[in-house]
Amino acid sequence: MKTVAANIDQIFGKLTPPPGPTEIYKDPVEGLSRVLVVGIQLSLIIGAFFSLIYLLMGAIDWVAAGGDKETLQKAQAKMRNAFVGMLVLVFALTLFVLITGNLLNIIQIDGGGFQFILPRF
């Protein structure tokens, strides 16, 4: 029976499981911090994208308003709201960096990106 098992290993070779993703599973804390960073970046990008779209919609409405005062005021309100949305994004990012970076020392800014330093027990 040993010869059959030895022959099978010689015929098929030794089976090894495939490696997982190299960066995420090395350190779970680092993987979690990368997930948080990507989530924050995506939310900022999506928010900025929708604010720009809303700003462009307001500009198009302004041009299309012609001489109608009510339509012009609605277009101005759209553009104002889009600008306020962009300011909220900037203030939210600034407040996040201030609280997590300066007060709690959870993040470090490396090369234009965030690196979370989560506490370990």
PDB file of C-alpha atoms in Angstrom:
ATOM      1  CA  MET A   1       0.000   0.000   0.000  1.00  0.00           C
ATOM      2  CA  LYS A   2       2.904   2.330   0.667  1.00  0.00           C
ATOM      3  CA  THR A   3       4.106   1.899  -2.867  1.00  0.00           C
ATOM      4  CA  VAL A   4       0.729   2.997  -4.226  1.00  0.00           C
ATOM      5  CA  ALA A   5       0.753   6.144  -2.040  1.00  0.00           C
ATOM      6  CA  ALA A   6       4.324   6.895  -3.023  1.00  0.00           C
ATOM      7  CA  ASN A   7       3.463   6.373  -6.667  1.00  0.00           C
ATOM      8  CA  ILE A   8       0.460   8.706  -6.404  1.00  0.00           C
ATOM      9  CA  ASP A   9       2.657  11.463  -4.970  1.00  0.00           C
ATOM     10  CA  GLN A  10       5.144  10.882  -7.757  1.00  0.00           C
ATOM     11  CA  ILE A  11       2.435  10.896 -10.405  1.00  0.00           C
ATOM     12  CA  PHE A  12       0.340  13.863  -9.260  1.00  0.00           C
ATOM     13  CA  GLY A  13       2.878  15.767  -7.189  1.00  0.00           C
ATOM     14  CA  LYS A  14       2.399  17.295  -3.777  1.00  0.00           C
ATOM     15  CA  LEU A  15      -0.754  19.364  -3.354  1.00  0.00           C
ATOM     16  CA  THR A  16      -0.348  22.736  -1.684  1.00  0.00           C
ATOM     17  CA  PRO A  17      -3.171  25.184  -1.075  1.00  0.00           C
ATOM     18  CA  PRO A  18      -3.048  28.376  -3.128  1.00  0.00           C
ATOM     19  CA  PRO A  19      -1.844  31.483  -1.345  1.00  0.00           C
ATOM     20  CA  GLY A  20      -4.434  34.044  -0.301  1.00  0.00           C
ATOM     21  CA  PRO A  21      -4.272  37.746  -0.963  1.00  0.00           C
ATOM     22  CA  THR A  22      -0.824  38.734   0.167  1.00  0.00           C
ATOM     23  CA  GLU A  23      -1.389  42.151   1.706  1.00  0.00           C
ATOM     24  CA  ILE A  24      -4.764  41.843   3.403  1.00  0.00           C
ATOM     25  CA  TYR A  25      -4.227  38.645   5.386  1.00  0.00           C
ATOM     26  CA  LYS A  26      -0.720  39.317   6.658  1.00  0.00           C
ATOM     27  CA  ASP A  27      -1.943  41.570   9.448  1.00  0.00           C
ATOM     28  CA  PRO A  28      -5.685  41.825  10.214  1.00  0.00           C
ATOM     29  CA  VAL A  29      -5.308  45.251  11.807  1.00  0.00           C
ATOM     30  CA  GLU A  30      -3.611  46.578   8.686  1.00  0.00           C
ATOM     31  CA  GLY A  31      -6.310  44.992   6.530  1.00  0.00           C
ATOM     32  CA  LEU A  32      -9.043  46.676   8.577  1.00  0.00           C
ATOM     33  CA  SER A  33      -7.281  50.014   8.344  1.00  0.00           C
ATOM     34  CA  ARG A  34      -7.058  49.681   4.555  1.00  0.00           C
ATOM     35  CA  VAL A  35     -10.778  48.921   4.374  1.00  0.00           C
ATOM     36  CA  LEU A  36     -11.504  52.050   6.427  1.00  0.00           C
ATOM     37  CA  VAL A  37      -9.262  54.202   4.240  1.00  0.00           C
ATOM     38  CA  VAL A  38     -10.855  52.939   1.036  1.00  0.00           C
ATOM     39  CA  GLY A  39     -14.331  53.522   2.495  1.00  0.00           C
ATOM     40  CA  ILE A  40     -13.497  57.110   3.429  1.00  0.00           C
ATOM     41  CA  GLN A  41     -11.918  57.797   0.039  1.00  0.00           C
ATOM     42  CA  LEU A  42     -14.873  56.321  -1.835  1.00  0.00           C
ATOM     43  CA  SER A  43     -17.389  58.327   0.176  1.00  0.00           C
ATOM     44  CA  LEU A  44     -15.480  61.546  -0.520  1.00  0.00           C
ATOM     45  CA  ILE A  45     -15.143  60.787  -4.229  1.00  0.00           C
ATOM     46  CA  ILE A  46     -18.816  59.865  -4.589  1.00  0.00           C
ATOM     47  CA  GLY A  47     -19.903  62.955  -2.641  1.00  0.00           C
ATOM     48  CA  ALA A  48     -17.725  65.241  -4.763  1.00  0.00           C
ATOM     49  CA  PHE A  49     -18.990  63.611  -7.965  1.00  0.00           C
ATOM     50  CA  PHE A  50     -22.643  64.106  -7.052  1.00  0.00           C
ATOM     51  CA  SER A  51     -21.990  67.687  -5.926  1.00  0.00           C
ATOM     52  CA  LEU A  52     -20.391  68.470  -9.285  1.00  0.00           C
ATOM     53  CA  ILE A  53     -23.282  66.857 -11.149  1.00  0.00           C
ATOM     54  CA  TYR A  54     -25.773  68.892  -9.109  1.00  0.00           C
ATOM     55  CA  LEU A  55     -23.743  72.051  -9.769  1.00  0.00           C
ATOM     56  CA  LEU A  56     -23.784  71.362 -13.513  1.00  0.00           C
ATOM     57  CA  MET A  57     -27.527  70.703 -13.418  1.00  0.00           C
ATOM     58  CA  GLY A  58     -28.020  74.085 -11.744  1.00  0.00           C
ATOM     59  CA  ALA A  59     -25.842  75.776 -14.361  1.00  0.00           C
ATOM     60  CA  ILE A  60     -27.815  74.166 -17.191  1.00  0.00           C
ATOM     61  CA  ASP A  61     -31.088  75.233 -15.556  1.00  0.00           C
ATOM     62  CA  TRP A  62     -29.722  78.772 -15.234  1.00  0.00           C
ATOM     63  CA  VAL A  63     -28.876  78.921 -18.928  1.00  0.00           C
ATOM     64  CA  ALA A  64     -32.199  77.356 -19.895  1.00  0.00           C
ATOM     65  CA  ALA A  65     -34.209  79.687 -17.636  1.00  0.00           C
ATOM     66  CA  GLY A  66     -34.310  82.445 -20.200  1.00  0.00           C
ATOM     67  CA  GLY A  67     -36.117  85.344 -18.540  1.00  0.00           C
ATOM     68  CA  ASP A  68     -38.208  83.352 -16.068  1.00  0.00           C
ATOM     69  CA  LYS A  69     -37.397  84.618 -12.582  1.00  0.00           C
ATOM     70  CA  GLU A  70     -38.715  81.598 -10.699  1.00  0.00           C
ATOM     71  CA  THR A  71     -36.686  79.125 -12.767  1.00  0.00           C
ATOM     72  CA  LEU A  72     -33.601  81.304 -12.346  1.00  0.00           C
ATOM     73  CA  GLN A  73     -34.017  81.321  -8.559  1.00  0.00           C
ATOM     74  CA  LYS A  74     -34.400  77.528  -8.514  1.00  0.00           C
ATOM     75  CA  ALA A  75     -31.224  77.181 -10.584  1.00  0.00           C
ATOM     76  CA  GLN A  76     -29.342  79.504  -8.242  1.00  0.00           C
ATOM     77  CA  ALA A  77     -30.590  77.506  -5.256  1.00  0.00           C
ATOM     78  CA  LYS A  78     -29.352  74.270  -6.878  1.00  0.00           C
ATOM     79  CA  MET A  79     -25.919  75.761  -7.454  1.00  0.00           C
ATOM     80  CA  ARG A  80     -25.798  77.165  -3.927  1.00  0.00           C
ATOM     81  CA  ASN A  81     -26.755  73.789  -2.449  1.00  0.00           C
ATOM     82  CA  ALA A  82     -24.089  72.028  -4.521  1.00  0.00           C
ATOM     83  CA  PHE A  83     -21.466  74.479  -3.314  1.00  0.00           C
ATOM     84  CA  VAL A  84     -22.583  73.998   0.296  1.00  0.00           C
ATOM     85  CA  GLY A  85     -22.316  70.229  -0.237  1.00  0.00           C
ATOM     86  CA  MET A  86     -18.721  70.609  -1.417  1.00  0.00           C
ATOM     87  CA  LEU A  87     -17.920  72.756   1.608  1.00  0.00           C
ATOM     88  CA  VAL A  88     -19.457  70.133   3.901  1.00  0.00           C
ATOM     89  CA  LEU A  89     -17.187  67.495   2.328  1.00  0.00           C
ATOM     90  CA  VAL A  90     -14.098  69.650   2.866  1.00  0.00           C
ATOM     91  CA  PHE A  91     -15.058  70.489   6.458  1.00  0.00           C
ATOM     92  CA  ALA A  92     -15.858  66.840   7.223  1.00  0.00           C
ATOM     93  CA  LEU A  93     -12.450  65.730   5.951  1.00  0.00           C
ATOM     94  CA  THR A  94     -10.722  68.526   7.866  1.00  0.00           C
ATOM     95  CA  LEU A  95     -12.574  67.672  11.069  1.00  0.00           C
ATOM     96  CA  PHE A  96     -11.817  63.960  10.593  1.00  0.00           C
ATOM     97  CA  VAL A  97      -8.091  64.634  10.159  1.00  0.00           C
ATOM     98  CA  LEU A  98      -8.068  67.008  13.128  1.00  0.00           C
ATOM     99  CA  ILE A  99      -9.799  64.594  15.494  1.00  0.00           C
ATOM    100  CA  THR A 100      -8.156  61.334  14.428  1.00  0.00           C
ATOM    101  CA  GLY A 101      -4.732  62.733  13.628  1.00  0.00           C
ATOM    102  CA  ASN A 102      -4.012  65.461  16.126  1.00  0.00           C
ATOM    103  CA  LEU A 103      -6.204  64.550  19.086  1.00  0.00           C
ATOM    104  CA  LEU A 104      -6.391  60.741  19.072  1.00  0.00           C
ATOM    105  CA  ASN A 105      -3.207  59.926  17.099  1.00  0.00           C
ATOM    106  CA  ILE A 106      -5.001  57.146  15.213  1.00  0.00           C
ATOM    107  CA  ILE A 107      -3.876  58.157  11.729  1.00  0.00           C
ATOM    108  CA  GLN A 108      -0.643  59.267  10.149  1.00  0.00           C
ATOM    109  CA  ILE A 109      -0.518  61.049   6.817  1.00  0.00           C
ATOM    110  CA  ASP A 110       2.055  59.332   4.587  1.00  0.00           C
ATOM    111  CA  GLY A 111       2.675  60.566   1.058  1.00  0.00           C
ATOM    112  CA  GLY A 112      -0.752  62.132   0.646  1.00  0.00           C
ATOM    113  CA  GLY A 113      -2.625  59.128   2.071  1.00  0.00           C
ATOM    114  CA  PHE A 114      -3.863  58.000   5.456  1.00  0.00           C
ATOM    115  CA  GLN A 115      -2.349  55.192   7.486  1.00  0.00           C
ATOM    116  CA  PHE A 116      -4.513  54.063  10.398  1.00  0.00           C
ATOM    117  CA  ILE A 117      -2.749  52.959  13.549  1.00  0.00           C
ATOM    118  CA  LEU A 118      -5.332  50.927  15.425  1.00  0.00           C
ATOM    119  CA  PRO A 119      -4.656  50.044  19.067  1.00  0.00           C
ATOM    120  CA  ARG A 120      -3.688  46.470  19.895  1.00  0.00           C
ATOM    121  CA  PHE A 121      -4.310  44.562  23.062  1.00  0.00           C
TER     122      PHE A 121
END
